[in-house]
């Protein structure tokens, strides 16, 4: 009786790899990267024509793999250095979640900590929406969730106690030194990021800056009763950052606006989660992907410029020139030390350029000082800078920064000073002017913080107010 040979017409990934005599991981990468066509004979199955048309050498040569931990480090580096506040490090298990989401091709290893291709990791790291991608696909354990929210772990535990967050999954972790296997809850990162938007009644800046050992500001709040997380129209308006009339208009114009679940016709109450889902679906709110960042360029007495970053900046501008402007934000120890050193001189540092959310670029010619360094209970360092409001000017658009031409007048002319003034309020921004020509001294003098000032006027003001008035120039 003769031997019957069956010609295989359909191959799964293992059979295809055997047919081409390449590793299974090489076939996975070849199909995931488009080197060979996608499965054409059903999910995870290829026809004989596709398999035999593939170039084994090309498939084998394309394979390169890195461990999940290495991939996680590269994605963490892509988030920024130093890592922004409110952004936990990417972990090896996060790479497993990215594989599950179809963003990375699984090449082998333990599914929770898979081997992936470095080129695909690099492409993901270059995406501008990487923070949003991580929030959407990577759940966080309690410790990481606290970092994402920018609070202490004890404060995050209060958030869970209040019923504002619930686990979306769990994972078993073997803490060999702490008693073996433990089930750890996982939380949705987008829900965590949305907390400061959908719970505007909380002073999140105060929660984030509470000192170590202090009672959590959230401890005094009452937990939600199951099924009774409700909001009024005024609260919906506060969440969306609009007026109550705008929310009432949305309710009339959109048939899918959530129906009231309680209250009265005059004061209807809506389910909080349903309202938040509607606002997200209609682009009325969005989940923050991270803290805002202020970029500042300072120059010390020597004139050299240094660039710094402050996360989650808070800029407070005085209402009049007699007050003081302040800028606070999270910093690294290294940057805080460098800022303090720059501002330690007699005249402080000059702020050549500051970009902060909600304001035009600012510049300050001198007397910028570090007034506070605060270590929060969560370990972050919050730095505060201050300067006389009278020195504040608009920053020049060039890369070097500095006060724009003419700037802002910090003192008016009097009988002792006849310097010409321009419509913008500034003085002649050069060492030559029609009144003084090129004879700068002794009528005009350079101010150590940058710019020129009128000698007579500065002396008169110093005698009257105990301080020297300053006029900025380019």
Coordinates of C-alpha atoms in Angstrom, one line a residue, residues 21-463:
X21 CA 12.8 27.4 8.8
X22 CA 12.7 30.7 10.8
X23 CA 11.9 31.4 14.4
X24 CA 8.2 31.9 15.2
X25 CA 9.1 35.3 16.5
X26 CA 10.5 36.2 13.1
X27 CA 7.3 35.2 11.4
X28 CA 5.3 37.2 14.0
X29 CA 7.4 40.3 13.3
X30 CA 7.2 39.8 9.5
X31 CA 3.4 39.7 9.6
X32 CA 3.1 42.5 12.2
X33 CA 5.4 44.9 10.3
X34 CA 4.0 44.2 6.8
X35 CA 7.0 42.3 5.5
X36 CA 4.6 39.5 4.6
X37 CA 0.9 39.9 3.9
X38 CA -1.6 39.7 6.7
X39 CA -3.4 36.5 7.4
X40 CA -5.5 35.7 4.3
X41 CA -7.0 32.3 5.3
X42 CA -8.7 33.3 8.5
X43 CA -7.6 34.7 11.9
X44 CA -4.0 33.8 12.4
X45 CA -3.8 31.6 9.3
X46 CA -2.1 32.0 6.0
X47 CA -2.5 30.4 2.6
X48 CA 0.3 28.3 1.1
X49 CA 0.8 30.9 -1.6
X50 CA 1.6 33.6 0.9
X51 CA 3.9 31.4 3.0
X52 CA 5.9 30.2 0.0
X53 CA 6.2 33.7 -1.5
X54 CA 7.9 34.9 1.7
X55 CA 11.7 35.4 1.6
X56 CA 13.1 33.4 4.5
X57 CA 16.4 35.3 4.7
X58 CA 14.5 38.7 4.8
X59 CA 12.1 37.4 7.5
X60 CA 15.0 36.1 9.5
X61 CA 17.1 39.3 9.1
X62 CA 14.2 41.6 10.2
X63 CA 13.9 40.0 13.6
X64 CA 15.3 42.0 16.5
X65 CA 14.0 41.9 20.0
X66 CA 14.3 43.7 23.4
X67 CA 13.0 42.8 26.8
X68 CA 10.0 44.5 28.2
X69 CA 12.1 46.3 30.8
X70 CA 14.3 47.9 28.2
X71 CA 11.3 48.9 26.1
X72 CA 9.7 50.4 29.2
X73 CA 12.8 52.5 29.9
X74 CA 12.9 53.9 26.4
X75 CA 9.2 54.9 26.6
X76 CA 9.9 56.5 30.0
X77 CA 12.7 58.5 28.5
X78 CA 10.4 59.7 25.7
X79 CA 8.1 61.2 28.3
X80 CA 10.8 63.7 29.2
X81 CA 13.9 64.1 31.3
X82 CA 13.4 64.7 34.1
X83 CA 10.2 62.8 34.2
X84 CA 7.2 65.3 34.5
X85 CA 5.3 65.4 37.6
X86 CA 2.0 63.5 37.5
X87 CA 3.6 60.9 35.2
X88 CA 4.8 57.6 36.6
X89 CA 7.5 55.6 35.0
X90 CA 6.5 53.1 32.3
X91 CA 6.9 49.6 33.7
X92 CA 7.6 46.3 32.0
X93 CA 4.0 45.2 32.7
X94 CA 2.8 48.3 30.8
X95 CA 4.5 47.0 27.7
X96 CA 2.4 43.9 28.1
X97 CA -0.8 46.0 28.0
X98 CA 0.5 47.9 24.9
X99 CA 0.9 44.5 23.2
X100 CA -2.7 43.5 24.2
X101 CA -3.9 46.8 22.7
X102 CA -2.2 45.9 19.4
X103 CA 0.3 48.8 19.6
X104 CA 3.3 46.4 19.8
X105 CA 3.9 43.0 18.3
X106 CA 4.4 40.1 20.7
X107 CA 7.6 38.4 19.8
X108 CA 7.9 36.0 22.7
X109 CA 8.6 35.7 26.4
X110 CA 6.1 35.9 29.2
X111 CA 2.9 37.6 27.9
X112 CA 2.9 40.0 30.9
X113 CA 6.5 41.1 30.1
X114 CA 6.9 40.4 26.4
X115 CA 9.8 40.7 24.0
X116 CA 9.1 43.4 21.5
X117 CA 10.8 45.0 18.5
X118 CA 13.0 48.0 19.2
X119 CA 12.0 49.8 15.9
X120 CA 8.3 49.6 16.9
X121 CA 9.1 50.9 20.4
X122 CA 11.0 53.8 18.9
X123 CA 8.1 54.6 16.6
X124 CA 5.7 54.6 19.6
X125 CA 8.1 56.8 21.6
X126 CA 8.0 59.4 18.8
X127 CA 4.3 59.8 19.0
X128 CA 3.2 63.1 20.3
X129 CA 0.2 61.6 21.9
X130 CA 2.3 59.0 23.9
X131 CA 1.0 60.2 27.3
X132 CA -2.6 59.9 26.1
X133 CA -1.9 56.4 24.6
X134 CA -0.4 55.2 28.0
X135 CA -3.4 56.6 29.9
X136 CA -5.8 54.9 27.5
X137 CA -4.3 51.4 27.5
X138 CA -2.2 51.0 30.7
X139 CA -4.0 50.6 34.1
X140 CA -2.1 51.7 37.2
X141 CA -1.6 50.1 40.6
X142 CA -2.2 52.3 43.7
X143 CA 1.3 53.6 44.0
X144 CA 1.5 54.5 40.3
X145 CA -2.0 56.0 40.5
X146 CA -0.9 58.2 43.3
X147 CA 2.0 59.5 41.2
X148 CA -0.4 60.0 38.2
X149 CA -2.6 62.2 40.4
X150 CA 0.4 63.9 42.1
X151 CA -0.6 63.0 45.6
X152 CA 0.6 60.8 48.5
X153 CA -0.5 57.2 48.6
X154 CA -2.6 58.0 51.6
X155 CA -4.4 60.7 49.7
X156 CA -5.1 58.3 46.8
X157 CA -6.5 55.7 49.3
X158 CA -8.9 58.5 50.4
X159 CA -10.0 58.9 46.8
X160 CA -10.9 55.2 46.7
X161 CA -12.6 55.4 50.1
X162 CA -14.8 58.2 48.8
X163 CA -16.0 56.0 46.0
X164 CA -14.6 58.3 43.2
X165 CA -12.6 55.4 41.7
X166 CA -13.1 51.7 41.4
X167 CA -10.6 49.0 40.2
X168 CA -10.9 48.0 36.6
X169 CA -8.8 44.8 37.0
X170 CA -6.5 43.1 39.5
X171 CA -3.1 41.5 39.2
X172 CA -1.3 39.0 41.5
X173 CA 2.1 40.2 42.5
X174 CA 4.6 38.0 44.4
X175 CA 6.2 40.1 47.1
X176 CA 8.7 37.5 48.2
X177 CA 10.0 39.6 51.0
X178 CA 6.6 40.8 52.2
X179 CA 4.8 37.5 52.6
X180 CA 4.2 36.1 49.2
X181 CA 1.4 36.5 46.6
X182 CA -0.8 39.6 46.9
X183 CA -3.7 40.7 44.7
X184 CA -3.2 44.4 43.7
X185 CA -6.1 46.4 42.2
X186 CA -5.6 48.3 39.0
X187 CA -7.2 51.6 38.1
X188 CA -8.0 53.3 34.8
X189 CA -5.4 56.0 34.2
X190 CA -7.8 58.2 32.2
X191 CA -10.3 58.2 35.1
X192 CA -7.4 59.2 37.5
X193 CA -6.4 62.0 35.2
X194 CA -10.1 63.2 35.0
X195 CA -10.5 63.5 38.7
X196 CA -9.3 67.1 38.9
X197 CA -11.8 68.0 36.1
X198 CA -14.8 66.0 37.3
X199 CA -14.3 66.8 41.0
X200 CA -13.8 70.6 40.9
X201 CA -15.0 71.0 44.5
X202 CA -11.5 69.7 45.6
X203 CA -8.6 72.0 45.9
X204 CA -6.2 69.6 44.2
X205 CA -3.2 72.0 44.5
X206 CA -3.7 71.9 48.3
X207 CA -3.9 68.1 48.2
X208 CA -0.7 67.9 46.2
X209 CA 1.2 70.2 48.5
X210 CA 0.2 68.8 51.8
X211 CA 3.2 68.2 54.1
X212 CA 4.4 64.8 55.2
X213 CA 2.6 63.5 58.2
X214 CA -0.3 65.8 57.8
X215 CA -3.9 64.6 57.7
X216 CA -5.2 64.3 54.1
X217 CA -7.6 67.1 53.2
X218 CA -9.8 64.4 51.7
X219 CA -10.3 62.7 55.0
X220 CA -13.0 65.1 56.1
X221 CA -15.2 64.3 53.1
X222 CA -18.1 61.9 53.2
X223 CA -18.0 58.8 51.0
X224 CA -20.6 58.5 48.2
X225 CA -23.6 56.4 48.8
X226 CA -23.9 53.6 46.2
X227 CA -26.0 54.8 43.3
X228 CA -26.3 58.4 44.6
X229 CA -23.4 60.2 42.9
X230 CA -25.5 63.0 41.6
X231 CA -24.9 66.6 40.3
X232 CA -27.0 69.6 39.7
X233 CA -26.9 71.7 36.5
X234 CA -24.7 74.2 38.2
X235 CA -22.2 71.5 39.1
X236 CA -22.2 70.2 35.5
X237 CA -21.4 73.7 34.4
X238 CA -18.5 73.9 36.8
X239 CA -17.1 70.6 35.5
X240 CA -17.3 71.9 31.9
X241 CA -16.0 75.3 32.8
X242 CA -19.1 77.1 31.4
X243 CA -22.2 78.9 32.7
X244 CA -25.3 77.1 33.9
X245 CA -27.2 78.6 30.9
X246 CA -24.9 76.8 28.5
X247 CA -25.6 73.4 30.1
X248 CA -29.4 74.1 30.0
X249 CA -28.9 74.9 26.3
X250 CA -27.1 71.6 25.7
X251 CA -29.9 69.8 27.5
X252 CA -32.5 71.3 25.2
X253 CA -30.6 70.9 22.0
X254 CA -29.2 67.4 22.5
X255 CA -31.6 64.5 22.7
X256 CA -28.9 62.2 24.1
X257 CA -28.2 64.4 27.1
X258 CA -28.7 62.3 30.2
X259 CA -32.1 62.3 31.8
X260 CA -32.5 63.4 35.4
X261 CA -32.4 60.6 38.0
X262 CA -33.7 62.6 41.0
X263 CA -34.5 66.2 42.1
X264 CA -37.3 68.4 40.8
X265 CA -38.2 70.0 37.5
X266 CA -36.6 73.3 38.7
X267 CA -33.5 71.6 40.3
X268 CA -33.0 68.3 38.4
X269 CA -30.2 65.9 39.5
X270 CA -28.2 63.9 37.1
X271 CA -26.0 60.8 37.4
X272 CA -22.4 62.0 37.7
X273 CA -20.8 59.2 35.6
X274 CA -23.4 59.6 32.9
X275 CA -22.9 63.4 32.7
X276 CA -19.1 62.9 32.5
X277 CA -19.4 60.3 29.8
X278 CA -21.7 62.7 27.8
X279 CA -19.2 65.6 28.2
X280 CA -16.4 63.5 27.0
X281 CA -18.3 62.2 24.1
X282 CA -19.2 65.7 23.0
X283 CA -15.7 67.1 23.5
X284 CA -16.9 69.4 26.3
X285 CA -14.1 68.2 28.6
X286 CA -10.9 66.2 28.1
X287 CA -8.6 64.2 30.3
X288 CA -5.4 66.1 31.1
X289 CA -2.4 64.0 29.8
X290 CA -0.1 65.6 32.4
X291 CA 0.8 68.7 34.2
X292 CA 1.3 72.0 32.3
X293 CA 4.9 73.2 32.1
X294 CA 6.5 76.6 32.4
X295 CA 9.8 77.2 30.6
X296 CA 12.0 80.0 32.0
X297 CA 15.4 81.3 30.9
X298 CA 17.3 83.1 33.6
X299 CA 20.6 85.0 33.5
X300 CA 22.8 85.7 36.5
X301 CA 25.3 88.5 37.2
X302 CA 27.6 87.1 34.5
X303 CA 25.0 87.3 31.8
X304 CA 25.0 83.7 30.7
X305 CA 21.5 82.2 30.1
X306 CA 20.2 79.0 31.7
X307 CA 17.0 77.2 30.8
X308 CA 14.8 75.6 33.5
X309 CA 11.4 73.9 33.7
X310 CA 8.7 74.2 36.3
X311 CA 5.9 71.6 36.3
X312 CA 2.3 72.6 37.2
X313 CA 3.2 76.3 37.4
X314 CA 1.2 78.8 39.3
X315 CA 1.9 82.4 38.2
X316 CA 0.4 85.2 40.4
X317 CA 0.7 88.7 39.0
X318 CA 0.3 91.7 41.3
X319 CA -2.4 94.3 40.5
X320 CA -0.1 97.3 40.8
X321 CA 3.6 98.1 40.5
X322 CA 4.1 98.3 44.3
X323 CA 3.3 94.6 44.7
X324 CA 5.2 91.4 44.0
X325 CA 4.8 88.7 41.3
X326 CA 5.3 85.1 42.3
X327 CA 5.8 81.9 40.2
X328 CA 5.8 78.5 41.8
X329 CA 6.1 75.0 40.3
X330 CA 7.6 71.6 40.8
X331 CA 11.3 71.4 40.2
X332 CA 14.2 69.0 40.5
X333 CA 16.7 69.4 43.3
X334 CA 19.4 70.1 40.7
X335 CA 17.4 72.8 39.0
X336 CA 16.4 74.3 42.3
X337 CA 20.0 74.5 43.4
X338 CA 21.0 76.1 40.1
X339 CA 18.2 78.7 40.3
X340 CA 19.1 79.6 43.9
X341 CA 22.7 80.1 42.9
X342 CA 21.8 82.3 40.0
X343 CA 19.5 84.5 42.2
X344 CA 21.9 84.7 45.1
X345 CA 23.6 87.9 43.9
X346 CA 22.9 91.5 45.2
X347 CA 20.5 92.2 42.3
X348 CA 19.1 88.7 41.9
X349 CA 18.8 87.1 38.5
X350 CA 17.3 88.4 35.3
X351 CA 14.4 86.5 33.8
X352 CA 14.9 86.8 30.1
X353 CA 11.9 84.6 29.1
X354 CA 9.0 82.9 30.9
X355 CA 6.2 81.1 29.2
X356 CA 3.4 80.0 31.5
X357 CA -0.2 79.0 30.6
X358 CA -2.6 81.8 30.4
X359 CA -0.1 84.7 30.0
X360 CA 2.0 86.3 27.3
X361 CA 5.8 85.7 27.6
X362 CA 7.3 87.7 30.4
X363 CA 10.7 89.1 31.2
X364 CA 12.1 90.7 34.3
X365 CA 15.4 92.7 34.2
X366 CA 16.6 91.8 37.7
X367 CA 15.8 91.1 41.4
X368 CA 14.3 87.6 40.7
X369 CA 14.8 85.6 43.8
X370 CA 14.0 82.1 45.1
X371 CA 11.7 82.8 48.1
X372 CA 10.6 79.2 49.1
X373 CA 11.5 75.6 48.6
X374 CA 8.9 73.2 49.9
X375 CA 9.1 69.4 50.0
X376 CA 5.6 67.9 49.8
X377 CA 4.5 64.7 51.5
X378 CA 4.6 62.9 48.2
X379 CA 8.3 63.8 47.9
X380 CA 8.1 66.5 45.2
X381 CA 10.0 69.8 45.5
X382 CA 7.9 72.9 44.9
X383 CA 9.9 76.0 44.2
X384 CA 8.7 79.7 44.4
X385 CA 10.3 82.6 42.6
X386 CA 9.4 86.3 43.2
X387 CA 10.2 89.7 41.9
X388 CA 8.9 93.3 42.2
X389 CA 5.9 93.7 39.9
X390 CA 7.3 97.1 38.7
X391 CA 10.1 95.2 36.9
X392 CA 7.7 93.0 34.9
X393 CA 7.9 93.4 31.1
X394 CA 6.9 91.6 27.9
X395 CA 9.6 89.2 26.7
X396 CA 11.3 89.7 23.3
X397 CA 10.5 87.1 20.7
X398 CA 14.1 86.2 19.9
X399 CA 15.7 83.0 21.3
X400 CA 17.8 85.1 23.7
X401 CA 14.7 86.6 25.3
X402 CA 15.0 89.8 27.3
X403 CA 12.6 92.7 27.6
X404 CA 11.0 94.0 24.4
X405 CA 12.0 97.3 22.9
X406 CA 10.8 100.2 25.1
X407 CA 9.5 97.7 27.6
X408 CA 7.4 99.2 30.4
X409 CA 8.1 102.5 32.2
X410 CA 8.8 101.9 35.8
X411 CA 9.2 105.6 36.7
X412 CA 7.8 108.7 35.2
X413 CA 9.8 111.8 34.2
X414 CA 9.9 114.7 36.6
X415 CA 11.7 118.0 36.8
X416 CA 15.0 116.3 37.2
X417 CA 14.6 114.1 34.2
X418 CA 13.6 115.2 30.7
X419 CA 14.0 111.8 28.9
X420 CA 11.7 111.4 25.9
X421 CA 8.9 108.9 26.4
X422 CA 7.3 106.9 23.7
X423 CA 3.6 106.0 23.2
X424 CA 4.3 102.5 24.5
X425 CA 5.3 104.0 27.8
X426 CA 8.9 103.2 27.6
X427 CA 12.0 105.3 27.4
X428 CA 14.6 105.4 24.6
X429 CA 16.1 101.9 24.7
X430 CA 19.6 102.8 23.8
X431 CA 22.5 104.6 25.4
X432 CA 22.0 107.5 23.0
X433 CA 18.9 109.8 23.0
X434 CA 18.0 113.3 21.7
X435 CA 18.3 114.7 25.3
X436 CA 21.6 113.2 26.2
X437 CA 23.3 112.3 22.9
X438 CA 26.2 109.9 23.4
X439 CA 27.2 111.4 26.7
X440 CA 25.7 108.6 28.8
X441 CA 27.6 109.3 32.0
X442 CA 26.8 110.8 34.4
X443 CA 23.2 111.5 33.3
X444 CA 22.4 107.9 32.5
X445 CA 23.7 104.8 34.1
X446 CA 23.5 101.1 33.5
X447 CA 21.4 99.1 35.9
X448 CA 23.1 95.9 37.1
X449 CA 19.9 93.9 36.3
X450 CA 20.1 95.1 32.7
X451 CA 19.0 98.3 30.9
X452 CA 19.6 102.0 31.6
X453 CA 18.1 104.4 34.2
X454 CA 18.2 108.1 34.7
X455 CA 20.8 109.0 37.4
X456 CA 18.9 112.0 38.7
X457 CA 15.5 110.2 38.8
X458 CA 16.9 107.1 40.5
X459 CA 18.6 109.2 43.1
X460 CA 15.4 111.2 43.8
X461 CA 13.3 108.1 44.1
X462 CA 15.9 106.4 46.3
X463 CA 15.8 109.3 48.7

